[in-house]
PDB file of C-alpha atoms in Angstrom:
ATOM      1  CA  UNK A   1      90.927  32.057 183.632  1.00 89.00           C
ATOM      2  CA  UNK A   2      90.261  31.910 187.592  1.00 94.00           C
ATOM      3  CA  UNK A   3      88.835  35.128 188.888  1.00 96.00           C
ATOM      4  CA  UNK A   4      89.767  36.537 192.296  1.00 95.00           C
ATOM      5  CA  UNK A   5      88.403  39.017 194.867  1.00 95.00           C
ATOM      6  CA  UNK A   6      90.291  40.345 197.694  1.00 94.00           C
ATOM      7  CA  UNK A   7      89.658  41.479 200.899  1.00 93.00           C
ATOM      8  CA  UNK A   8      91.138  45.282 202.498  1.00 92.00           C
ATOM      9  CA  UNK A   9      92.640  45.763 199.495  1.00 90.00           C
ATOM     10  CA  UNK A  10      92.450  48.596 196.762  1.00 89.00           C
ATOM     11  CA  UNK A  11      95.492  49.825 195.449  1.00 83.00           C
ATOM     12  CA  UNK A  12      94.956  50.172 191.439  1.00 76.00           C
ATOM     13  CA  UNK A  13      98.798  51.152 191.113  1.00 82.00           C
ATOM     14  CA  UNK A  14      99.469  46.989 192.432  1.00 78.00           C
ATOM     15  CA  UNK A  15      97.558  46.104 189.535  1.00 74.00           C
ATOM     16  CA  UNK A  16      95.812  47.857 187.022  1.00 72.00           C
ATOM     17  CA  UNK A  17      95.811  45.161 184.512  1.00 77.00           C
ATOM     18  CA  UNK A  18      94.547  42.790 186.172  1.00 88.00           C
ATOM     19  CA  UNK A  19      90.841  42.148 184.994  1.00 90.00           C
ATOM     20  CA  UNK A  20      90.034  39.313 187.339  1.00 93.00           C
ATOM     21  CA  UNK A  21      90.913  40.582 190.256  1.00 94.00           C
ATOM     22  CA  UNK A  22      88.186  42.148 191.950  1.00 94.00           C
ATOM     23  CA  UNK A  23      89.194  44.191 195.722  1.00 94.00           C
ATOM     24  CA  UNK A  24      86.362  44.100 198.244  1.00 95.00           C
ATOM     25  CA  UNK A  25      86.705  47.006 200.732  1.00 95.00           C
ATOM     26  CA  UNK A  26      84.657  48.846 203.148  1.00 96.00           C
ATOM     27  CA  UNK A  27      83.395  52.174 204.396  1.00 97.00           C
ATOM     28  CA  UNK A  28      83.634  51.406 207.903  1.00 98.00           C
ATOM     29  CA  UNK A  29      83.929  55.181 208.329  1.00 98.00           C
ATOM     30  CA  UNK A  30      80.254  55.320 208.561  1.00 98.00           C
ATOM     31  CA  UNK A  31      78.869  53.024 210.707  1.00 98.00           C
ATOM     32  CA  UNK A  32      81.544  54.002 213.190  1.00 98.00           C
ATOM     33  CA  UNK A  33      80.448  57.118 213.240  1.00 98.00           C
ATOM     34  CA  UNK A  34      77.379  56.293 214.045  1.00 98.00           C
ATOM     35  CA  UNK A  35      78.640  54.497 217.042  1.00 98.00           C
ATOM     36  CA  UNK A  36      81.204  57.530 218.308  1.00 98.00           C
ATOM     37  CA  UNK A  37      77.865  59.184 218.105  1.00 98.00           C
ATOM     38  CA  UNK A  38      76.116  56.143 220.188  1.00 98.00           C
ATOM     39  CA  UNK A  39      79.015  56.168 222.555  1.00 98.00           C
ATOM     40  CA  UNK A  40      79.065  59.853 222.845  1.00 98.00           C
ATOM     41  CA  UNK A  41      75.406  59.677 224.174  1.00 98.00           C
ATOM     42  CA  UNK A  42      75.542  56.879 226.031  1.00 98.00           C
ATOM     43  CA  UNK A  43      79.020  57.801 227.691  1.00 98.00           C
ATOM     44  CA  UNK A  44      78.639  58.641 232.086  1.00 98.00           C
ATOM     45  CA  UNK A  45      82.404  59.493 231.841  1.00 98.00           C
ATOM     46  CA  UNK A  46      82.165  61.907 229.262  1.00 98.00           C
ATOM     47  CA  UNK A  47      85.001  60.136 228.157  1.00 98.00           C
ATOM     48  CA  UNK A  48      84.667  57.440 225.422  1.00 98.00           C
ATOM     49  CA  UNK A  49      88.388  55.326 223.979  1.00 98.00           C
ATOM     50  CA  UNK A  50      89.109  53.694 220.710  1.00 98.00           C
ATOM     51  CA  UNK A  51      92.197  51.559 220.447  1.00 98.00           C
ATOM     52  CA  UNK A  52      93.661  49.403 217.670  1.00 98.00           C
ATOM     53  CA  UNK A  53      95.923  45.985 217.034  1.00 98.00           C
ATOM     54  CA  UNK A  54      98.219  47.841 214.181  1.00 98.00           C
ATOM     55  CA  UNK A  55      98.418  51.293 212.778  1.00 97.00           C
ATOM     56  CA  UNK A  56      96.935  49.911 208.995  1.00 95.00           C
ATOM     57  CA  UNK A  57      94.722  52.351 207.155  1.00 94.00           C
ATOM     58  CA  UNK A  58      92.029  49.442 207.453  1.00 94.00           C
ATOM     59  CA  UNK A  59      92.006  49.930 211.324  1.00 97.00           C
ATOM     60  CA  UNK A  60      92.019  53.551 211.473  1.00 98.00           C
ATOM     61  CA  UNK A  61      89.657  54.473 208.735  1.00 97.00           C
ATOM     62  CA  UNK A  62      87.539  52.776 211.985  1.00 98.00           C
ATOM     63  CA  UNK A  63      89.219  55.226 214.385  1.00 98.00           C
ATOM     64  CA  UNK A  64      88.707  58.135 212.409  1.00 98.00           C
ATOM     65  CA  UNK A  65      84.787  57.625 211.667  1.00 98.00           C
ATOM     66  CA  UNK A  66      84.667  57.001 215.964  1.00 98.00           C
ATOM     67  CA  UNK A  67      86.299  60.088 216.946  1.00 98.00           C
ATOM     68  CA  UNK A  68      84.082  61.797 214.180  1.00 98.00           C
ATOM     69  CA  UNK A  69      80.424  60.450 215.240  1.00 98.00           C
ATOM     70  CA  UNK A  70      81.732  61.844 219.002  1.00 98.00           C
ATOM     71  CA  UNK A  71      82.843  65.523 217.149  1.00 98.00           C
ATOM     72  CA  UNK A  72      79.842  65.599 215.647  1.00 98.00           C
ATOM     73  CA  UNK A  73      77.462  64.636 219.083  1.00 98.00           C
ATOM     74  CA  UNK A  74      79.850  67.367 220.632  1.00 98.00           C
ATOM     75  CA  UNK A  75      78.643  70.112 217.980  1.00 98.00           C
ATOM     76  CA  UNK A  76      74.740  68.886 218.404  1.00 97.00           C
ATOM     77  CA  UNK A  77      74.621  68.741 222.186  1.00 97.00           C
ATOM     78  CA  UNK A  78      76.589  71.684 222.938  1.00 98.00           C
ATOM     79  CA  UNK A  79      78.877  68.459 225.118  1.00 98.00           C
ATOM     80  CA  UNK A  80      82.239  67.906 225.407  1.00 98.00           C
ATOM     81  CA  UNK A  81      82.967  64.386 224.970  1.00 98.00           C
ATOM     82  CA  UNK A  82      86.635  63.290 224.869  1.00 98.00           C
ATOM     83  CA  UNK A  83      88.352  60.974 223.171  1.00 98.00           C
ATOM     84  CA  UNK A  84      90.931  58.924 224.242  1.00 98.00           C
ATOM     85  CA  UNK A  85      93.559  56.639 222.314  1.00 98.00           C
ATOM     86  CA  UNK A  86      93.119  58.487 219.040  1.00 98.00           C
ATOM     87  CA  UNK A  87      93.856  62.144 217.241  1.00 98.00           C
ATOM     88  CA  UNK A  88      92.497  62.079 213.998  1.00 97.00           C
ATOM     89  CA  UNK A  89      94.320  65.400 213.309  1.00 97.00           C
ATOM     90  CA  UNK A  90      97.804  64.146 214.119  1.00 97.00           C
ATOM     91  CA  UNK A  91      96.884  60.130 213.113  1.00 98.00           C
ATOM     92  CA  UNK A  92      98.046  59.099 216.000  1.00 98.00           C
ATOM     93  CA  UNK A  93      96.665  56.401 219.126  1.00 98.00           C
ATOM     94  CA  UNK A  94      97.089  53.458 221.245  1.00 98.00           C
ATOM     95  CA  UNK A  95      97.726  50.181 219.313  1.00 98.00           C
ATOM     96  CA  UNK A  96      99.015  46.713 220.605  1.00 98.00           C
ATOM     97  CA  UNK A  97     101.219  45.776 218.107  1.00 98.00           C
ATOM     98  CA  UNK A  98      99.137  42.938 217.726  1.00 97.00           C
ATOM     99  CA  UNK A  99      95.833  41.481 216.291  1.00 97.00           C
ATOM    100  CA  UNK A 100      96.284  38.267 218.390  1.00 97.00           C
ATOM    101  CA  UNK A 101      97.914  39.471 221.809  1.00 98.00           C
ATOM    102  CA  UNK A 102      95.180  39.550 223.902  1.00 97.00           C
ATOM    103  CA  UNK A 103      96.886  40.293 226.641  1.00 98.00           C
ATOM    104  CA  UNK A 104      97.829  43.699 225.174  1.00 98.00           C
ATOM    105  CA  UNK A 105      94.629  44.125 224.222  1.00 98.00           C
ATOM    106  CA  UNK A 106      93.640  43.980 227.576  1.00 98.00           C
ATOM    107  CA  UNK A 107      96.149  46.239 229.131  1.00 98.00           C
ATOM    108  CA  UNK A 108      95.508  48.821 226.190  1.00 98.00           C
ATOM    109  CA  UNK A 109      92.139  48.871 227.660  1.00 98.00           C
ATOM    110  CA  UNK A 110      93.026  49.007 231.077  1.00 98.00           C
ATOM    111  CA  UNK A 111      95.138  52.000 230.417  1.00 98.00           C
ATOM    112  CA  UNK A 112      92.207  53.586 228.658  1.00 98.00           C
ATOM    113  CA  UNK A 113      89.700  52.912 231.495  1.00 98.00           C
ATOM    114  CA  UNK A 114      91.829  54.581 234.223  1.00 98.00           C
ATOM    115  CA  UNK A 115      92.548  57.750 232.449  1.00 98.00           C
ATOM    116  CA  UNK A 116      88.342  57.681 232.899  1.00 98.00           C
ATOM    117  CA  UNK A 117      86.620  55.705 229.889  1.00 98.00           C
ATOM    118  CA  UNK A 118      83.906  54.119 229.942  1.00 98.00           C
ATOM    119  CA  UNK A 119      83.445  53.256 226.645  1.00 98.00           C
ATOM    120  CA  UNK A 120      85.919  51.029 224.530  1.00 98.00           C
ATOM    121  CA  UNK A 121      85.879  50.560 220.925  1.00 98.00           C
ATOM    122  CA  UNK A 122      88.667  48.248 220.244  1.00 98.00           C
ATOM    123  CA  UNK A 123      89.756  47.757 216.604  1.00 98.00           C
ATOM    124  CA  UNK A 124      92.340  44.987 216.659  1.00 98.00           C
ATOM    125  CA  UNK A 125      90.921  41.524 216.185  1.00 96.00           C
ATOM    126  CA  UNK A 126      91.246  38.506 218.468  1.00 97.00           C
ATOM    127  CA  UNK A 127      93.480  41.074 220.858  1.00 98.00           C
ATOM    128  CA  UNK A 128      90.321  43.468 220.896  1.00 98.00           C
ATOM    129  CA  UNK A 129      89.070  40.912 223.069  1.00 98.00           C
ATOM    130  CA  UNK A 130      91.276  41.914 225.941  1.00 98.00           C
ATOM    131  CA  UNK A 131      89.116  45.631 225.575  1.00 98.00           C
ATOM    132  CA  UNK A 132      85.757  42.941 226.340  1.00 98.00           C
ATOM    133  CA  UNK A 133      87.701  41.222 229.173  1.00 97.00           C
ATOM    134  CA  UNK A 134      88.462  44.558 230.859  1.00 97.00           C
ATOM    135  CA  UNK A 135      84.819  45.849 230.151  1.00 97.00           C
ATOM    136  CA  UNK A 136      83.206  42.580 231.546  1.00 96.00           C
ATOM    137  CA  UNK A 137      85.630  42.998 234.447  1.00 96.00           C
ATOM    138  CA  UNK A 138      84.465  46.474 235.370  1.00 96.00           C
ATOM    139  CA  UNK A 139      81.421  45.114 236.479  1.00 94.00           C
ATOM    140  CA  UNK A 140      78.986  47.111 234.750  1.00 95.00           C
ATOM    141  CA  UNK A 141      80.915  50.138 234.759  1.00 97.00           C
ATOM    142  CA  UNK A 142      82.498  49.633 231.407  1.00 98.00           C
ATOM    143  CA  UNK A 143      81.600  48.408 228.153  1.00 98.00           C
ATOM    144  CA  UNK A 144      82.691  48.164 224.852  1.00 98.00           C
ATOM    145  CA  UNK A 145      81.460  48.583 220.991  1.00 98.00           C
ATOM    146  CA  UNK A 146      82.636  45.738 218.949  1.00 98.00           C
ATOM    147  CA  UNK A 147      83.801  45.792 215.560  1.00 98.00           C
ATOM    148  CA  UNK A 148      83.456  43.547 212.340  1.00 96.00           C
ATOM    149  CA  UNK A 149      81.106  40.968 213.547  1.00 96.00           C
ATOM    150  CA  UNK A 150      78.296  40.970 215.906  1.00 98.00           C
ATOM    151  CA  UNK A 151      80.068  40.604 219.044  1.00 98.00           C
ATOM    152  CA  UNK A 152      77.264  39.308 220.739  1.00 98.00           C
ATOM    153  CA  UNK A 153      77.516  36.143 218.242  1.00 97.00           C
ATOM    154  CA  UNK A 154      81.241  35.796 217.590  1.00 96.00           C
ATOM    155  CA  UNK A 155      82.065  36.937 221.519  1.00 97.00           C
ATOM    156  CA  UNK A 156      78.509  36.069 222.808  1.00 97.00           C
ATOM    157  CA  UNK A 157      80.186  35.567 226.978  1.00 97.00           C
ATOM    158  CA  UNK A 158      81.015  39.374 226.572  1.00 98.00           C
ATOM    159  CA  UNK A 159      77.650  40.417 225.335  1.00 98.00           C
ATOM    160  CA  UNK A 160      76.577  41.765 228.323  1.00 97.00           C
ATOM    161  CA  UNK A 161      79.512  44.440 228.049  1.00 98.00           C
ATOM    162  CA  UNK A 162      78.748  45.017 224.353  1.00 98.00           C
ATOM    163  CA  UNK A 163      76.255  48.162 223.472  1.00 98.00           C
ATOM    164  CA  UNK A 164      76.448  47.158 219.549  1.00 98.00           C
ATOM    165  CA  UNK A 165      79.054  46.207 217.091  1.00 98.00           C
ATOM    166  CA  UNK A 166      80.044  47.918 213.780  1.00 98.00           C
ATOM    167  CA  UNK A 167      79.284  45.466 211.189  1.00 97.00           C
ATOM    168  CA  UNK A 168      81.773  44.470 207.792  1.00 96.00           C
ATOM    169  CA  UNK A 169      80.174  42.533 205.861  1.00 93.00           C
ATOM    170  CA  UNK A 170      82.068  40.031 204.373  1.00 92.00           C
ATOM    171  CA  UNK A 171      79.570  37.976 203.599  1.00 91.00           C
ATOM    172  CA  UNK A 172      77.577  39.871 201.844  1.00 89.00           C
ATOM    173  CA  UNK A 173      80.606  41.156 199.381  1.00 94.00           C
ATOM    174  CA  UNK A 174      82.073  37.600 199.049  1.00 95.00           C
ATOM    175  CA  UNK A 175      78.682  36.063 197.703  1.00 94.00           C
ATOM    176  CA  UNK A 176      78.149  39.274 195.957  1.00 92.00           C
ATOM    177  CA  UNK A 177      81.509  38.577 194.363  1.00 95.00           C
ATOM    178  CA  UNK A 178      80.576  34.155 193.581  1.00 96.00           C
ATOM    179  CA  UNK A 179      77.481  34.839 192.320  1.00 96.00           C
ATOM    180  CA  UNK A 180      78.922  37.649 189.812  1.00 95.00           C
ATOM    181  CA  UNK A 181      81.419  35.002 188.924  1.00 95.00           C
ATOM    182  CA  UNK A 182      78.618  32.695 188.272  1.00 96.00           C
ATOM    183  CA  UNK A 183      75.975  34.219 185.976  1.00 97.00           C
ATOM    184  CA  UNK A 184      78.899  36.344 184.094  1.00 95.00           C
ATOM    185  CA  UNK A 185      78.643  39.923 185.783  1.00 96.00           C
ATOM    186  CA  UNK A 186      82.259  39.420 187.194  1.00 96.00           C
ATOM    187  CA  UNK A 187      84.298  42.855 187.210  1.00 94.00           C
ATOM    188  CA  UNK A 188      87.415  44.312 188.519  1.00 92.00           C
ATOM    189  CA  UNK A 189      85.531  47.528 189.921  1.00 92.00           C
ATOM    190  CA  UNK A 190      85.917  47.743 193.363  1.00 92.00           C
ATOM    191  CA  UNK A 191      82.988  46.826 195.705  1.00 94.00           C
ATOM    192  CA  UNK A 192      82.367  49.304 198.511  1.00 95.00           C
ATOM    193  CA  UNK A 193      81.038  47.908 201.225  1.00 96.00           C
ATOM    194  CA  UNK A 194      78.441  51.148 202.760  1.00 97.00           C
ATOM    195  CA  UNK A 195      75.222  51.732 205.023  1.00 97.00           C
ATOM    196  CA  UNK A 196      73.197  52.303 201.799  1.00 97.00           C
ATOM    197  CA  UNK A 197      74.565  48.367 200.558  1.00 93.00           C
ATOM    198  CA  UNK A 198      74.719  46.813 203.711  1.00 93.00           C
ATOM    199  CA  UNK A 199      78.166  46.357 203.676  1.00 95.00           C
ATOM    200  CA  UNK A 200      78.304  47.908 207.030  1.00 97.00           C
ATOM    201  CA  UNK A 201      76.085  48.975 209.348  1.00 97.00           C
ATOM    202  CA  UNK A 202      75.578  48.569 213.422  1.00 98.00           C
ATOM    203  CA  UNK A 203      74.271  45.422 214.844  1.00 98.00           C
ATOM    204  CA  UNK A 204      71.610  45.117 217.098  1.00 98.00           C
ATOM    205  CA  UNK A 205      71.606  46.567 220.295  1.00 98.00           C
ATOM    206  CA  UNK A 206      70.783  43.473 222.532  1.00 98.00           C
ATOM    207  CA  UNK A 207      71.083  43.464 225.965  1.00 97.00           C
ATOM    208  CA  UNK A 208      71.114  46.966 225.513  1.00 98.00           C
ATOM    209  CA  UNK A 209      68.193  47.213 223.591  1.00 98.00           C
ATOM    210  CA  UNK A 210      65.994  48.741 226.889  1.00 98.00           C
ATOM    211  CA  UNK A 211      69.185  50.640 228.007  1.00 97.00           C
ATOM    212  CA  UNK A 212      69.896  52.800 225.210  1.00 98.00           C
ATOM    213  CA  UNK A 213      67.539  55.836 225.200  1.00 98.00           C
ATOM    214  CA  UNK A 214      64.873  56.009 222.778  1.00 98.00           C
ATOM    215  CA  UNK A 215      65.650  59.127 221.516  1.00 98.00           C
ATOM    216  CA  UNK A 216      69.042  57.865 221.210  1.00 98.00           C
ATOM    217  CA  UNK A 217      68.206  55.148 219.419  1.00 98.00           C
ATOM    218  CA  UNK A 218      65.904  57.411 216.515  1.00 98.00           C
ATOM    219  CA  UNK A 219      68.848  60.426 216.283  1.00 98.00           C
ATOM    220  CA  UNK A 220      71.415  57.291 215.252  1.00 98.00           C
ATOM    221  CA  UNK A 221      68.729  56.355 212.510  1.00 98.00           C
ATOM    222  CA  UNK A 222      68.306  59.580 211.393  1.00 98.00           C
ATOM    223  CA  UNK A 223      72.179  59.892 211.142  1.00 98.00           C
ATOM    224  CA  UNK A 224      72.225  56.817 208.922  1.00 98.00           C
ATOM    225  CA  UNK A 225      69.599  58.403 206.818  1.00 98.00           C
ATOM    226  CA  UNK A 226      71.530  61.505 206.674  1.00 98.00           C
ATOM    227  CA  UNK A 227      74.705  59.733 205.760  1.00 98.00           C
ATOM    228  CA  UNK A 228      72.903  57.233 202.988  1.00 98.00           C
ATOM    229  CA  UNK A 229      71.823  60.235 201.964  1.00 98.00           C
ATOM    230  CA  UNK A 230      74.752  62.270 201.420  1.00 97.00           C
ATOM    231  CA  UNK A 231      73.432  65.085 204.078  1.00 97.00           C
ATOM    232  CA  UNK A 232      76.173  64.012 206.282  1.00 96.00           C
ATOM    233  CA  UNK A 233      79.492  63.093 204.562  1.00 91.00           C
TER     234      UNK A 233
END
């Protein structure tokens, strides 16, 4: 009689029967590859880094839609933008170990930064914020894309190292999933969290709102378009 949604979680061979159990997940694919693309362009280095806490396929669907966004700046601009800490090919990277050893996080990071980044996306939690301390301690000549929430809210002394974040929304699935509950639309389909639904999507650029080229800034909206659209998959 109690109905249930859970977070991350999809696997319809765990429970098939079970009617009132409703998985909330997220194509964080997307908006990630709209900031590879956003690093890619934004990158002095020509050499942009993703790293993550543990290898879970919730953490490197991340990874994958990164290293994508930068492929696909690559095949626009005629560039060569590397990436470091992850081959999507082989499925294999950097991680920590961790989500809470910041620490690691940290020296992750640090790793990445000497072999030349200059752009850190770190996918691993509380330990991502290690990747922010090293940014913020680059003075300037580092900085990071945040993941999940706004970092410039949930990590607001690193938002001066933080170009944007890639959003999961949470919020909007869990309420999506009470208020279901509520007026008797409760279902065991899966939600997907997308750019179309708001479910994910990039935050705003902030302190990086006058640094981030114009034209930058429309080709990322037109790749959202694109993407919502199908154009782009």
């Amino acid at each position: 009689n109690i109905k249930y949604a859970i977070v991350d979680n999809n696997d319809p061979k765990a429970y098939p029967a079970a009617k009132n159990l409703k998985p909330l997940v997220f194509n964080t694919a997307q908006s990630s590859f709209l900031a590879g693309y956003l690093g890619a362009g934004m990158t002095q280095t020509k050499k942009v880094a993703t790293f993550g806490g543990m290898k879970y396929p919730t953490v490197t669907i991340y990874m994958d839609g990164f290293a994508q966004g930068v492929e696909y700046y690559n095949t626009q601009k005629k560039s060569d933008v590397q990436v470091l800490g992850w081959d999507e090919a082989k499925q294999d990277g950097q991680f920590v170990g961790s989500f809470e050893d910041q620490k690691g996080g940290q020296r992750v990071a640090q790793g990445l930064v000497s072999q030349g980044a200059d752009i850190v996306f770190p996918v691993a939690g509380p330990a991502g914020l290690g990747g922010l301390q090293a940014a913020k301690a680059s003075g300037g000549k580092v900085n990071a894309i945040w993941v999940d929430t706004d970092g410039c809210v949930s990590a607001e002394t690193y938002c001066s190292s933080i170009i944007t974040s890639v959003t999961k929304g949470l919020d909007v699935s869990v309420t999506d999933a009470i208020k279901a509950a509520q007026d008797g639309s409760f279902d065991n389909s899966p939600y997907v969290g997308t750019l179309e639904n708001s479910g994910t999507g990039l935050a705003p650029y902030h302190d990086f709102d006058a640094k981030v080229p114009a034209e930058l800034k429309t080709e990322v909206d037109t790749l959202k378009a694109d993407i919502v659209s199908g154009k782009i998959k």
